[in-house]
XYZ file of C-alpha atoms in Angstrom:
670
model
C 198.746 -85.000 -132.245
C 201.667 -84.277 -129.895
C 202.768 -87.589 -128.718
C 203.697 -87.440 -125.024
C 207.274 -87.630 -123.681
C 207.591 -89.002 -120.405
C 211.462 -87.859 -119.893
C 210.066 -83.889 -120.410
C 208.247 -81.805 -118.641
C 206.735 -78.439 -120.119
C 205.416 -76.005 -118.158
C 203.843 -72.016 -118.529
C 203.570 -69.197 -116.865
C 202.222 -66.115 -117.646
C 202.238 -65.389 -121.395
C 205.473 -66.755 -122.438
C 206.821 -64.758 -125.910
C 207.403 -67.306 -128.504
C 211.176 -67.869 -128.900
C 211.199 -70.411 -131.078
C 213.865 -72.510 -129.519
C 212.256 -75.248 -129.287
C 211.110 -77.066 -132.093
C 210.023 -80.202 -130.831
C 206.253 -80.609 -130.669
C 205.899 -81.312 -126.666
C 202.441 -81.269 -124.332
C 202.662 -79.122 -121.456
C 202.499 -81.352 -118.463
C 199.723 -81.217 -115.238
C 201.075 -80.385 -111.679
C 204.089 -79.403 -110.352
C 207.236 -78.857 -112.449
C 209.336 -82.312 -110.720
C 212.470 -81.654 -108.686
C 212.262 -77.803 -107.698
C 210.543 -76.323 -105.467
C 208.478 -73.110 -106.318
C 208.225 -69.998 -105.192
C 207.641 -65.801 -105.986
C 209.276 -63.115 -104.852
C 209.160 -59.303 -106.776
C 210.179 -60.722 -109.775
C 208.074 -63.404 -110.777
C 208.737 -66.900 -110.377
C 211.988 -68.530 -108.244
C 212.579 -72.137 -108.719
C 214.880 -73.662 -106.093
C 216.901 -77.350 -105.773
C 218.555 -78.541 -102.439
C 222.226 -79.221 -103.695
C 224.104 -81.868 -102.195
C 227.952 -81.884 -101.622
C 228.413 -84.238 -104.452
C 226.342 -82.299 -106.863
C 227.612 -80.437 -110.309
C 225.794 -78.326 -112.700
C 226.822 -77.995 -115.985
C 226.001 -75.886 -118.701
C 224.645 -72.108 -119.505
C 226.651 -72.007 -122.272
C 228.915 -68.598 -123.072
C 229.529 -67.905 -119.376
C 232.498 -67.670 -117.169
C 233.867 -69.912 -114.523
C 234.339 -73.363 -114.815
C 232.564 -76.288 -116.395
C 231.059 -76.864 -112.955
C 228.839 -73.931 -112.472
C 228.578 -73.797 -108.584
C 229.636 -71.199 -106.677
C 228.881 -68.099 -108.579
C 225.547 -65.849 -110.138
C 224.984 -66.241 -113.445
C 222.560 -63.654 -115.341
C 221.480 -64.136 -118.949
C 221.404 -60.723 -120.029
C 223.130 -60.143 -123.615
C 225.508 -57.698 -123.023
C 228.963 -55.930 -124.933
C 231.771 -55.102 -122.048
C 234.675 -56.561 -122.896
C 235.837 -56.460 -119.461
C 235.686 -59.892 -119.414
C 236.435 -61.420 -115.792
C 235.427 -63.992 -113.161
C 233.418 -61.658 -111.475
C 231.178 -61.232 -114.632
C 227.760 -61.863 -114.355
C 226.853 -61.614 -118.050
C 228.402 -62.062 -121.468
C 227.316 -61.812 -124.959
C 224.971 -64.468 -125.353
C 222.376 -66.094 -123.240
C 222.051 -69.960 -123.407
C 219.321 -70.869 -120.380
C 219.670 -74.413 -119.887
C 221.700 -76.457 -117.346
C 221.868 -80.152 -116.179
C 222.224 -81.445 -112.628
C 224.321 -83.937 -112.051
C 224.178 -85.851 -108.886
C 222.163 -88.785 -107.334
C 219.309 -87.274 -109.491
C 219.890 -86.395 -113.023
C 217.947 -83.535 -114.766
C 218.219 -80.688 -117.300
C 216.005 -77.582 -116.649
C 215.740 -74.910 -119.453
C 214.433 -71.794 -118.921
C 212.345 -70.690 -122.682
C 212.580 -67.045 -121.826
C 213.610 -63.978 -124.077
C 213.930 -61.766 -121.072
C 216.713 -61.982 -117.841
C 216.692 -64.937 -115.995
C 219.617 -65.333 -112.827
C 220.705 -68.634 -111.706
C 222.033 -68.158 -108.313
C 224.009 -71.769 -107.978
C 226.036 -72.147 -104.305
C 226.698 -68.999 -104.134
C 224.174 -66.629 -101.822
C 223.215 -69.833 -100.010
C 225.319 -73.121 -99.478
C 223.508 -76.080 -100.909
C 220.990 -74.342 -103.198
C 220.210 -73.740 -106.585
C 217.954 -70.876 -107.319
C 216.775 -70.024 -110.350
C 215.369 -66.485 -110.893
C 212.738 -66.927 -113.875
C 210.516 -63.815 -114.206
C 206.599 -64.036 -114.993
C 206.327 -65.348 -118.388
C 208.621 -68.386 -119.641
C 208.585 -71.572 -120.489
C 210.064 -74.098 -117.837
C 211.201 -77.445 -119.270
C 212.852 -80.453 -116.443
C 214.477 -83.340 -119.038
C 215.043 -86.390 -117.530
C 217.931 -88.838 -118.230
C 219.979 -91.939 -117.038
C 223.111 -90.113 -117.732
C 224.350 -85.837 -118.772
C 224.659 -86.980 -121.484
C 221.313 -88.463 -122.291
C 219.574 -85.654 -120.922
C 221.732 -83.517 -123.133
C 220.972 -85.967 -126.370
C 217.458 -85.321 -125.484
C 217.336 -81.251 -125.009
C 219.378 -80.995 -128.180
C 216.458 -83.092 -130.277
C 214.141 -80.308 -128.666
C 216.107 -77.162 -130.040
C 216.312 -78.578 -133.141
C 219.778 -79.739 -135.411
C 223.119 -77.289 -135.041
C 224.137 -75.539 -137.977
C 226.816 -76.844 -140.345
C 228.670 -74.275 -142.150
C 230.879 -74.988 -145.547
C 233.759 -76.770 -144.929
C 236.023 -74.299 -145.731
C 234.723 -72.920 -142.715
C 237.208 -75.610 -140.875
C 240.309 -73.755 -142.279
C 242.260 -70.823 -141.241
C 241.010 -67.412 -140.564
C 243.176 -64.365 -140.154
C 241.584 -60.799 -139.339
C 242.452 -57.505 -137.318
C 240.303 -54.767 -137.145
C 242.442 -51.805 -138.914
C 242.317 -53.937 -142.410
C 241.363 -50.399 -144.373
C 242.103 -51.511 -148.352
C 242.999 -53.467 -150.568
C 246.839 -52.967 -150.346
C 246.365 -53.658 -146.377
C 244.634 -57.480 -147.431
C 247.477 -58.340 -150.224
C 249.851 -57.758 -148.016
C 248.518 -60.004 -145.439
C 247.778 -62.907 -148.339
C 251.389 -62.326 -149.427
C 253.031 -62.340 -146.544
C 251.742 -65.950 -145.409
C 251.898 -67.256 -149.019
C 255.432 -66.400 -148.421
C 256.049 -67.978 -145.584
C 253.416 -70.977 -146.987
C 251.218 -70.837 -143.757
C 247.983 -72.140 -145.083
C 244.938 -69.742 -145.229
C 241.130 -70.093 -145.919
C 239.717 -66.722 -145.216
C 240.631 -63.016 -144.471
C 238.506 -61.507 -142.187
C 237.066 -57.381 -143.276
C 236.033 -55.108 -140.002
C 234.309 -51.994 -140.449
C 237.196 -50.547 -142.126
C 235.476 -51.919 -145.620
C 232.260 -50.175 -145.362
C 231.256 -46.204 -146.323
C 231.067 -44.771 -143.229
C 230.254 -47.536 -141.453
C 227.121 -47.786 -143.248
C 225.638 -51.374 -143.505
C 226.168 -53.070 -147.321
C 227.846 -50.341 -149.096
C 231.567 -50.808 -150.019
C 233.696 -48.018 -149.333
C 234.982 -47.026 -153.431
C 238.304 -45.460 -152.934
C 239.517 -48.139 -150.235
C 238.084 -50.862 -152.557
C 237.738 -49.586 -155.988
C 236.537 -52.527 -157.551
C 234.998 -54.538 -154.767
C 233.543 -57.646 -156.650
C 236.818 -58.439 -159.183
C 239.037 -57.882 -155.529
C 236.792 -60.706 -154.420
C 237.331 -62.729 -157.069
C 241.230 -61.822 -157.017
C 241.767 -63.675 -153.381
C 239.053 -66.441 -154.412
C 241.703 -67.478 -157.279
C 244.365 -67.300 -154.725
C 242.448 -69.679 -152.129
C 241.405 -66.988 -149.976
C 237.850 -65.910 -149.488
C 236.729 -62.381 -148.018
C 234.452 -62.784 -145.006
C 233.092 -59.120 -144.248
C 231.106 -57.821 -140.630
C 228.023 -56.705 -140.723
C 226.801 -54.573 -137.888
C 223.162 -54.452 -136.082
C 222.443 -50.750 -136.546
C 221.720 -48.619 -139.292
C 223.142 -45.396 -140.403
C 219.918 -42.097 -139.772
C 221.008 -40.479 -143.175
C 218.967 -39.041 -145.118
C 219.844 -40.104 -149.018
C 221.038 -43.960 -147.224
C 218.942 -46.518 -148.782
C 219.142 -49.013 -145.892
C 217.203 -46.277 -143.782
C 215.191 -44.874 -145.763
C 213.615 -48.149 -147.204
C 213.670 -48.955 -142.950
C 211.626 -45.768 -142.338
C 209.471 -46.223 -145.108
C 208.516 -49.629 -144.564
C 208.501 -49.530 -140.878
C 211.196 -52.087 -140.221
C 212.649 -50.023 -137.729
C 212.498 -50.416 -133.614
C 210.280 -47.506 -132.348
C 210.039 -45.079 -129.492
C 207.340 -44.471 -127.470
C 205.990 -42.523 -130.416
C 206.051 -44.510 -132.730
C 209.135 -42.712 -134.716
C 212.511 -44.414 -135.137
C 214.078 -44.605 -131.874
C 217.764 -43.295 -132.423
C 220.799 -44.730 -131.260
C 224.542 -43.678 -131.666
C 226.836 -47.116 -132.190
C 229.965 -46.878 -135.103
C 228.044 -44.438 -137.562
C 226.655 -41.977 -135.217
C 222.919 -41.705 -134.801
C 221.467 -44.991 -136.349
C 218.392 -47.258 -136.089
C 218.149 -50.458 -134.807
C 216.452 -52.963 -137.171
C 213.275 -54.655 -135.557
C 214.297 -58.418 -136.114
C 211.560 -59.578 -134.398
C 209.297 -58.569 -136.836
C 208.759 -61.367 -139.863
C 208.624 -58.560 -142.563
C 211.374 -56.736 -141.301
C 213.805 -60.004 -141.182
C 212.998 -60.554 -144.668
C 213.836 -57.010 -145.964
C 217.277 -56.754 -143.895
C 217.994 -60.662 -145.010
C 217.736 -59.600 -148.432
C 220.265 -56.678 -147.864
C 223.085 -59.023 -147.883
C 222.609 -59.945 -151.336
C 224.385 -57.087 -152.944
C 227.278 -58.847 -151.192
C 226.245 -62.470 -151.835
C 226.575 -60.983 -155.701
C 230.081 -59.533 -155.425
C 230.990 -63.412 -154.546
C 231.009 -63.119 -150.825
C 230.178 -66.739 -149.238
C 230.551 -65.577 -145.367
C 229.341 -62.725 -142.818
C 230.172 -62.048 -139.475
C 227.675 -60.304 -137.261
C 228.659 -58.152 -134.771
C 227.236 -55.283 -132.202
C 224.045 -57.280 -131.906
C 222.851 -57.561 -128.214
C 222.640 -55.002 -129.543
C 225.255 -52.734 -128.080
C 224.536 -48.931 -127.936
C 226.810 -46.593 -127.399
C 223.965 -44.346 -126.480
C 221.309 -43.402 -127.294
C 219.837 -39.807 -128.643
C 217.882 -38.952 -125.627
C 220.165 -40.108 -122.370
C 223.094 -38.504 -124.565
C 221.261 -34.828 -124.285
C 220.525 -35.451 -120.484
C 223.999 -36.323 -119.366
C 225.164 -33.116 -121.988
C 222.900 -30.846 -119.868
C 223.343 -32.292 -116.480
C 227.203 -31.705 -116.710
C 226.368 -28.542 -118.223
C 224.226 -27.576 -115.032
C 228.242 -28.009 -112.894
C 230.569 -25.866 -114.686
C 232.040 -23.446 -112.382
C 230.970 -24.840 -109.486
C 233.696 -26.275 -107.211
C 232.468 -29.882 -107.313
C 233.333 -32.742 -104.410
C 234.511 -36.010 -105.070
C 231.032 -37.352 -105.161
C 229.607 -34.874 -107.271
C 232.849 -35.415 -109.608
C 231.968 -39.184 -110.099
C 228.840 -38.324 -110.607
C 229.756 -37.162 -113.842
C 232.281 -39.662 -114.524
C 229.206 -42.521 -113.558
C 226.761 -40.448 -115.862
C 228.984 -40.837 -118.998
C 230.170 -44.188 -118.073
C 226.028 -45.162 -117.369
C 225.274 -43.951 -120.933
C 226.116 -47.270 -122.846
C 223.831 -50.043 -122.749
C 221.926 -48.363 -120.529
C 219.059 -50.217 -118.564
C 216.635 -47.585 -118.956
C 217.049 -47.276 -122.777
C 216.373 -50.709 -123.321
C 212.911 -50.005 -121.601
C 212.415 -47.652 -123.745
C 211.979 -48.883 -127.467
C 209.446 -51.381 -128.544
C 209.119 -54.052 -131.450
C 206.277 -54.709 -133.438
C 205.217 -58.365 -132.784
C 202.530 -60.948 -133.781
C 200.610 -60.309 -130.461
C 201.376 -56.611 -130.808
C 203.611 -54.129 -129.200
C 206.312 -55.394 -126.856
C 209.394 -53.084 -124.895
C 212.410 -54.165 -126.226
C 214.050 -55.232 -122.287
C 211.097 -57.806 -122.423
C 212.820 -59.929 -125.234
C 216.362 -58.618 -125.029
C 218.103 -61.364 -125.421
C 216.707 -62.573 -128.527
C 218.266 -59.340 -130.951
C 221.155 -60.933 -132.150
C 219.652 -64.407 -132.602
C 216.915 -63.491 -134.994
C 219.447 -61.037 -136.869
C 221.343 -64.365 -137.634
C 218.171 -66.027 -138.676
C 216.932 -62.957 -141.244
C 220.265 -63.657 -142.535
C 220.341 -67.134 -143.232
C 216.393 -67.330 -144.436
C 217.681 -65.090 -146.531
C 220.509 -67.062 -147.824
C 218.375 -69.796 -148.077
C 216.266 -68.443 -150.893
C 219.475 -66.910 -152.546
C 220.594 -70.391 -153.154
C 218.870 -73.312 -151.596
C 221.553 -75.818 -152.273
C 224.523 -73.777 -150.462
C 225.739 -73.484 -147.478
C 227.008 -70.092 -146.472
C 229.393 -69.199 -143.472
C 227.805 -66.813 -140.835
C 228.606 -66.336 -137.247
C 227.410 -64.007 -134.345
C 228.922 -62.250 -131.283
C 225.487 -62.537 -129.605
C 223.297 -65.506 -129.237
C 220.540 -67.218 -127.539
C 219.439 -71.169 -128.126
C 217.717 -71.270 -131.393
C 220.049 -69.453 -132.789
C 222.452 -72.542 -133.361
C 220.204 -73.730 -136.038
C 221.012 -70.710 -138.041
C 224.751 -69.787 -137.049
C 227.729 -70.253 -135.206
C 229.624 -67.342 -132.308
C 232.805 -66.346 -131.139
C 232.571 -65.647 -127.800
C 233.703 -62.024 -127.853
C 235.924 -59.279 -127.365
C 238.323 -61.179 -125.188
C 241.690 -60.376 -124.219
C 245.007 -61.461 -124.625
C 245.105 -63.212 -121.300
C 246.266 -66.369 -119.920
C 242.798 -67.024 -118.359
C 241.636 -66.110 -121.556
C 242.846 -69.374 -123.063
C 241.920 -70.968 -120.549
C 238.263 -69.767 -120.607
C 237.778 -69.876 -124.409
C 238.829 -74.121 -123.447
C 236.622 -74.693 -120.558
C 233.418 -73.006 -122.511
C 232.993 -75.097 -125.558
C 231.256 -78.330 -124.118
C 228.598 -75.753 -122.552
C 228.209 -74.614 -125.743
C 227.924 -77.831 -127.416
C 224.973 -78.635 -124.710
C 223.362 -75.386 -125.760
C 223.101 -76.381 -129.477
C 226.554 -73.952 -130.822
C 228.985 -76.596 -132.014
C 230.960 -73.735 -134.760
C 232.329 -71.820 -131.991
C 235.386 -70.108 -131.582
C 237.327 -67.573 -129.792
C 239.486 -64.837 -130.272
C 243.156 -66.533 -131.233
C 245.797 -64.552 -129.343
C 242.997 -62.162 -127.944
C 241.008 -59.604 -129.801
C 242.186 -56.539 -126.853
C 245.681 -55.402 -125.189
C 249.081 -56.929 -126.736
C 249.458 -60.526 -127.405
C 253.010 -62.244 -126.554
C 254.606 -64.552 -129.049
C 254.011 -67.339 -126.173
C 250.721 -66.953 -125.553
C 250.045 -66.935 -129.200
C 251.529 -70.211 -129.972
C 249.732 -71.994 -127.183
C 246.194 -70.561 -128.267
C 247.200 -71.132 -131.144
C 247.468 -74.761 -130.086
C 243.814 -74.841 -129.100
C 243.145 -73.281 -131.985
C 243.921 -75.791 -133.977
C 241.323 -78.225 -132.675
C 238.532 -75.547 -132.532
C 235.892 -75.491 -135.463
C 236.130 -71.555 -136.172
C 239.796 -70.525 -135.649
C 240.473 -67.170 -136.446
C 243.262 -64.628 -135.186
C 241.396 -61.498 -134.449
C 242.447 -58.098 -132.175
C 242.026 -54.964 -132.305
C 243.036 -51.822 -133.945
C 245.504 -49.851 -132.019
C 247.223 -53.394 -130.314
C 250.124 -55.545 -131.267
C 250.047 -56.674 -134.732
C 249.380 -60.984 -133.971
C 249.294 -62.059 -137.978
C 251.844 -64.924 -137.634
C 254.479 -64.127 -139.970
C 255.044 -61.203 -137.622
C 256.653 -62.953 -134.667
C 260.481 -64.877 -134.800
C 258.976 -68.638 -134.504
C 257.602 -68.976 -137.696
C 258.700 -72.531 -138.153
C 256.631 -72.990 -134.953
C 253.468 -71.109 -135.980
C 253.891 -72.973 -139.486
C 253.553 -76.420 -137.631
C 250.606 -75.765 -135.904
C 248.865 -74.759 -138.822
C 249.759 -77.306 -140.896
C 249.013 -79.921 -138.464
C 245.382 -77.846 -138.330
C 245.022 -78.508 -141.932
C 245.848 -82.247 -141.299
C 243.451 -82.456 -138.741
C 240.526 -81.042 -140.805
C 239.088 -84.422 -142.139
C 238.959 -85.639 -138.091
C 237.178 -82.230 -137.359
C 235.112 -81.552 -139.785
C 233.736 -85.818 -139.651
C 233.266 -85.294 -135.719
C 231.474 -81.814 -135.954
C 228.872 -83.257 -138.712
C 227.796 -85.952 -136.896
C 227.360 -84.090 -133.917
C 225.216 -82.092 -135.509
C 223.659 -85.115 -137.332
C 223.181 -86.971 -133.998
C 222.564 -84.489 -131.205
C 225.682 -84.933 -129.693
C 228.898 -83.090 -127.896
C 231.831 -82.210 -130.358
C 233.815 -81.254 -127.089
C 233.414 -84.068 -123.918
C 234.392 -83.150 -120.366
C 236.010 -86.325 -118.697
C 233.422 -86.399 -116.321
C 231.047 -86.881 -118.386
C 232.316 -90.041 -120.153
C 233.823 -91.325 -116.311
C 230.878 -90.635 -114.573
C 232.479 -92.956 -111.730
C 235.920 -91.327 -111.538
C 236.158 -88.519 -109.220
C 239.756 -87.378 -110.786
C 238.042 -86.703 -114.005
C 234.422 -85.400 -112.672
C 237.559 -83.019 -111.036
C 239.464 -81.973 -114.315
C 238.452 -79.101 -116.244
C 241.682 -78.372 -118.389
C 241.440 -81.482 -120.721
C 238.658 -82.627 -122.986
C 237.608 -85.357 -125.694
C 237.569 -83.470 -128.733
C 235.640 -86.166 -130.904
C 234.509 -89.490 -130.275
C 238.877 -90.433 -130.242
C 241.158 -87.515 -129.350
C 241.937 -85.772 -126.257
C 243.562 -83.211 -125.498
C 245.134 -81.169 -122.462
C 246.181 -77.553 -123.922
C 249.064 -75.397 -122.243
C 247.648 -71.792 -120.628
C 250.356 -71.025 -118.122
C 253.186 -68.637 -119.439
C 256.917 -69.581 -119.767
C 255.820 -73.603 -118.939
C 257.714 -76.267 -120.895
C 254.889 -78.959 -120.149
C 251.789 -79.995 -117.826
C 250.020 -82.209 -115.609
C 247.811 -84.578 -117.760
C 245.751 -86.831 -115.623
C 244.672 -90.277 -118.013
C 241.109 -91.861 -116.553
C 242.393 -94.466 -118.875
C 245.574 -95.971 -120.566
C 246.056 -94.218 -123.994
C 248.291 -93.427 -126.840
C 249.697 -89.946 -126.781
C 250.794 -88.872 -130.217
C 253.726 -85.826 -130.141
C 253.150 -84.302 -133.915
C 255.372 -81.967 -135.728
C 253.672 -83.053 -138.889
C 252.238 -86.305 -140.585
C 255.482 -87.190 -141.331
C 257.195 -86.441 -138.097
C 255.518 -87.920 -135.382
C 256.582 -90.472 -132.054
C 253.513 -92.350 -130.446
C 254.025 -93.642 -126.588
C 251.250 -95.695 -124.816
C 251.050 -94.212 -121.451
C 248.937 -95.659 -118.532
C 246.120 -94.456 -116.510
C 247.069 -91.953 -114.030
C 249.086 -88.922 -113.894
C 251.676 -87.696 -115.977
C 254.097 -84.818 -116.628
C 254.171 -84.027 -120.651
C 256.651 -81.803 -121.773
C 254.699 -79.589 -125.023
C 257.235 -77.488 -127.333
C 255.887 -74.667 -128.759
C 256.219 -76.013 -132.563
C 254.170 -79.211 -131.533
C 250.729 -80.882 -131.223
C 250.612 -83.053 -128.560
C 247.229 -85.386 -127.805
C 245.831 -88.678 -126.552
C 243.927 -91.640 -128.410
C 241.385 -93.113 -127.144
C 241.553 -97.272 -126.624
C 240.244 -98.720 -129.318
C 239.923 -95.677 -131.678
C 241.663 -93.935 -134.697
C 242.226 -90.831 -136.316
C 242.128 -89.313 -140.393
C 244.863 -87.346 -141.668
C 245.210 -85.649 -144.407
C 248.502 -84.265 -145.432
C 248.591 -80.272 -144.752
C 248.065 -78.252 -147.922
C 247.289 -74.087 -148.672
C 243.494 -73.977 -148.069
C 240.672 -76.851 -147.185
C 240.339 -77.338 -150.895
C 243.700 -78.610 -151.658
C 243.445 -81.312 -148.857
C 243.992 -84.820 -150.449
C 241.500 -86.317 -148.825
C 241.473 -89.742 -150.768
C 244.718 -90.861 -149.482
C 244.710 -90.325 -145.419
C 247.365 -91.076 -142.489
C 245.827 -93.278 -140.286
C 246.452 -92.984 -136.465
C 244.803 -95.675 -134.096
C 245.564 -97.248 -130.592
C 243.605 -100.782 -131.309
C 245.051 -104.258 -131.099
C 244.535 -105.659 -134.236
C 241.850 -103.915 -136.387
C 239.613 -100.610 -135.310
C 237.051 -99.147 -137.584
C 236.123 -95.203 -137.821
C 233.198 -93.566 -139.365
C 234.413 -90.640 -141.402
C 231.972 -87.792 -142.868
C 233.111 -86.387 -146.071
C 230.825 -84.201 -148.849
C 231.505 -81.228 -151.384
C 231.865 -78.931 -148.873
C 228.743 -76.949 -149.874
C 225.299 -79.053 -150.484
C 222.664 -78.383 -147.509
C 222.077 -82.509 -148.156
C 223.967 -83.258 -145.006
C 223.107 -86.758 -143.956
C 223.743 -89.767 -142.824
C 224.373 -91.758 -145.870
C 227.866 -89.166 -146.465
C 229.010 -91.414 -143.367
C 231.595 -94.545 -144.444
C 233.253 -96.576 -141.980
C 236.500 -97.478 -142.936
C 238.723 -100.356 -141.197
C 242.174 -99.428 -139.620
C-alpha cells in the first residue's frame, strides 16, 4: 500500500502516457494543486503562479540563459539544431522540473512526454505560466529549502547513473578519425607529450556506410585486435551509435527490424522512412519493450570486441528529411523552374528546403506501438532518446550484470538519468558557450543527471588556444571531460598548440582531482544530492550569493570561479565567507592563501588551476598518472581549510562493480 507523502502532491490530467520518469509509489491527491492557478486554453491545461520581485525559478535542466530562469520562454521539445544562442527555446533535451524559491518554496514536475512550455516572467511580468497540454501528471513538491525540494524530487525519480571510474578520465574526440592510423596518431602524440588520456572516441566514420553495429573492414581490418592494442596502452575506444537504421536489403539489422515489426510505422503500417547519415533509414520503436530488447542486444557485436563504452547520437530523433516531405519539396521547386520569381517566391524555395529537417508534420506522421495501442510520435517525442539509452543499458545488465558500462547520449528526458549520462549537444567555439556549460551543471543535477559534460573547446566553428585553455580549466572539474570538434573545423587536440605545458598542467590536475570528483559524484548519486551547487542554494540569506551565477561549489569542499572572457588575466570572485584559495600548477607546486569574505580580483594563469576550499573542509588529491587505472589513491595529498583536524568521507571501489553502496565510504581524519 502506498504511503501518503504530505510534501508531494500528485495530480493526473486526461490520460497520461506512462513515461517511467517517477519510480516512487505516490498516491494521487484530492482537490486542486497548491500554489498554482489552473485554467485552460486551446492547447490544454495551463497553470499560473504570481511571482514577486524576490522570487527565483531554478531548473529545467539543459536549457539556455541563466541558473535563474526568469525572463524567458522555454519549451520542452527535443531538437537537433546546433545554432545555440540565448534566443532559443528548445535544445536537445527535455527536463520538466523547476523550483520556485521565495517566501514559498516548492517544486513543479510535469510528467509529460510531449511539448511543455514555460513562460516565466516573459509575456506577463510577475507571472509564471506552464502550458502542459492535455494528458500529463503534475507533481508539486514542498520543502523547507531549495535543496530540500530537490532532494525529495531526486528520491522520486530514482538513483542517478554511475559510470565506470575510467569515465572520469580525459576523452579525446573528433568527427574525422577515419581509420586505425588516425587513432594511433592521436594516441602516439598524447603519449609523446606525456598527456594523460583514458578514451579516444570514434564518430560515424568507423562504420560501414554509416550502418549501426558494423565496422568498416578497410579502415579497421581487425577491430577486436585494435581494441586490445589500445587497451594495452591504457586507452579505451568509445564508438558512436546513431538512432536510425539504414534501410537496405541485405543489411541484417534492417531486415530483422522489418521482420520483427521493430520500426516506427507510417499511417499504412509500413516502416516510416527518413533521411539521416546513411540516407534512407528506419527508426527503431524504442517505446516498445520488444524493440528495445532487440536493439539493445545489437550492442553485443561491439561488446564482444572488448568495447566498454558508447555514446548515442541523433536520437531526438534528428531527421534530415522524411522521404515523403523530400519528394513534395522537390516537386514544388520543379514547378517554379523557368519562372520569373519575386523575392518572396524565391524565399519560399529556400524556406521549404530549410523546413525539411526536424519538421513537425513529419513527427506527426509516424507511430509507436505501445501497451496502450498505437500512439503518434508527436505525442511522445521527448521519450525517444531516453528509451534508446534504456535499451542499451538494459542489455548491458544482461551481458554482464556485475559490470558498469559507460554510455552517454545527446537527447534525454527525466528518467534517462537512471540509465546513462549526457553531453549537452553540438555547441560551438564561443566564449558564451563556455559560460553556458557552467550554468547548466546545477540545473542538470537537479533533474538527476550527474554524469554530464559539454564539448570542450566547442564542437562547431574554430577554437582558439586561449578559449581551449580556459574551457579545459573548467572541464577539469566536470565528470565527462571530452575535447570534441566537427569535421572541417580547426583541429583541437592539445598537442597541436604551442603552450603544451599549460595543457599538460591542466590535464594532470584533472587526474589529481579524480579521487575527489569520483567520491563526490558517487555520494551525490547515493544521497540524491547536487554535485554542482549555486552559491544561492547554500547561502540563501546572502543576496550577492543568489545573484552570482558564474561561481559554484563542486561537491561539498571546493568552489570554482572559471574565467570565461577572452583576453583576461583573471576575474572578480565573490566569497560568501572566508575561504582558502589554492593556486595549483601541480600537486608539488601550489600556493595557499586565506581570503576574507567579500570581493577579490584573482589572477588566473593559463597553466594553473585556481579553486577555493570552504571552511572546515578538506580535499584529497592524487599524483597525476597516464590514466585513471594508474592513479595511486593509497597515498593521497590532503589540502584542508580548518583549525586543527577535520574529516572527509572518501568513496572508492574497483571502478567497475555495480555494487555501489554507502559501505564503500571511508572517513579520513585530516
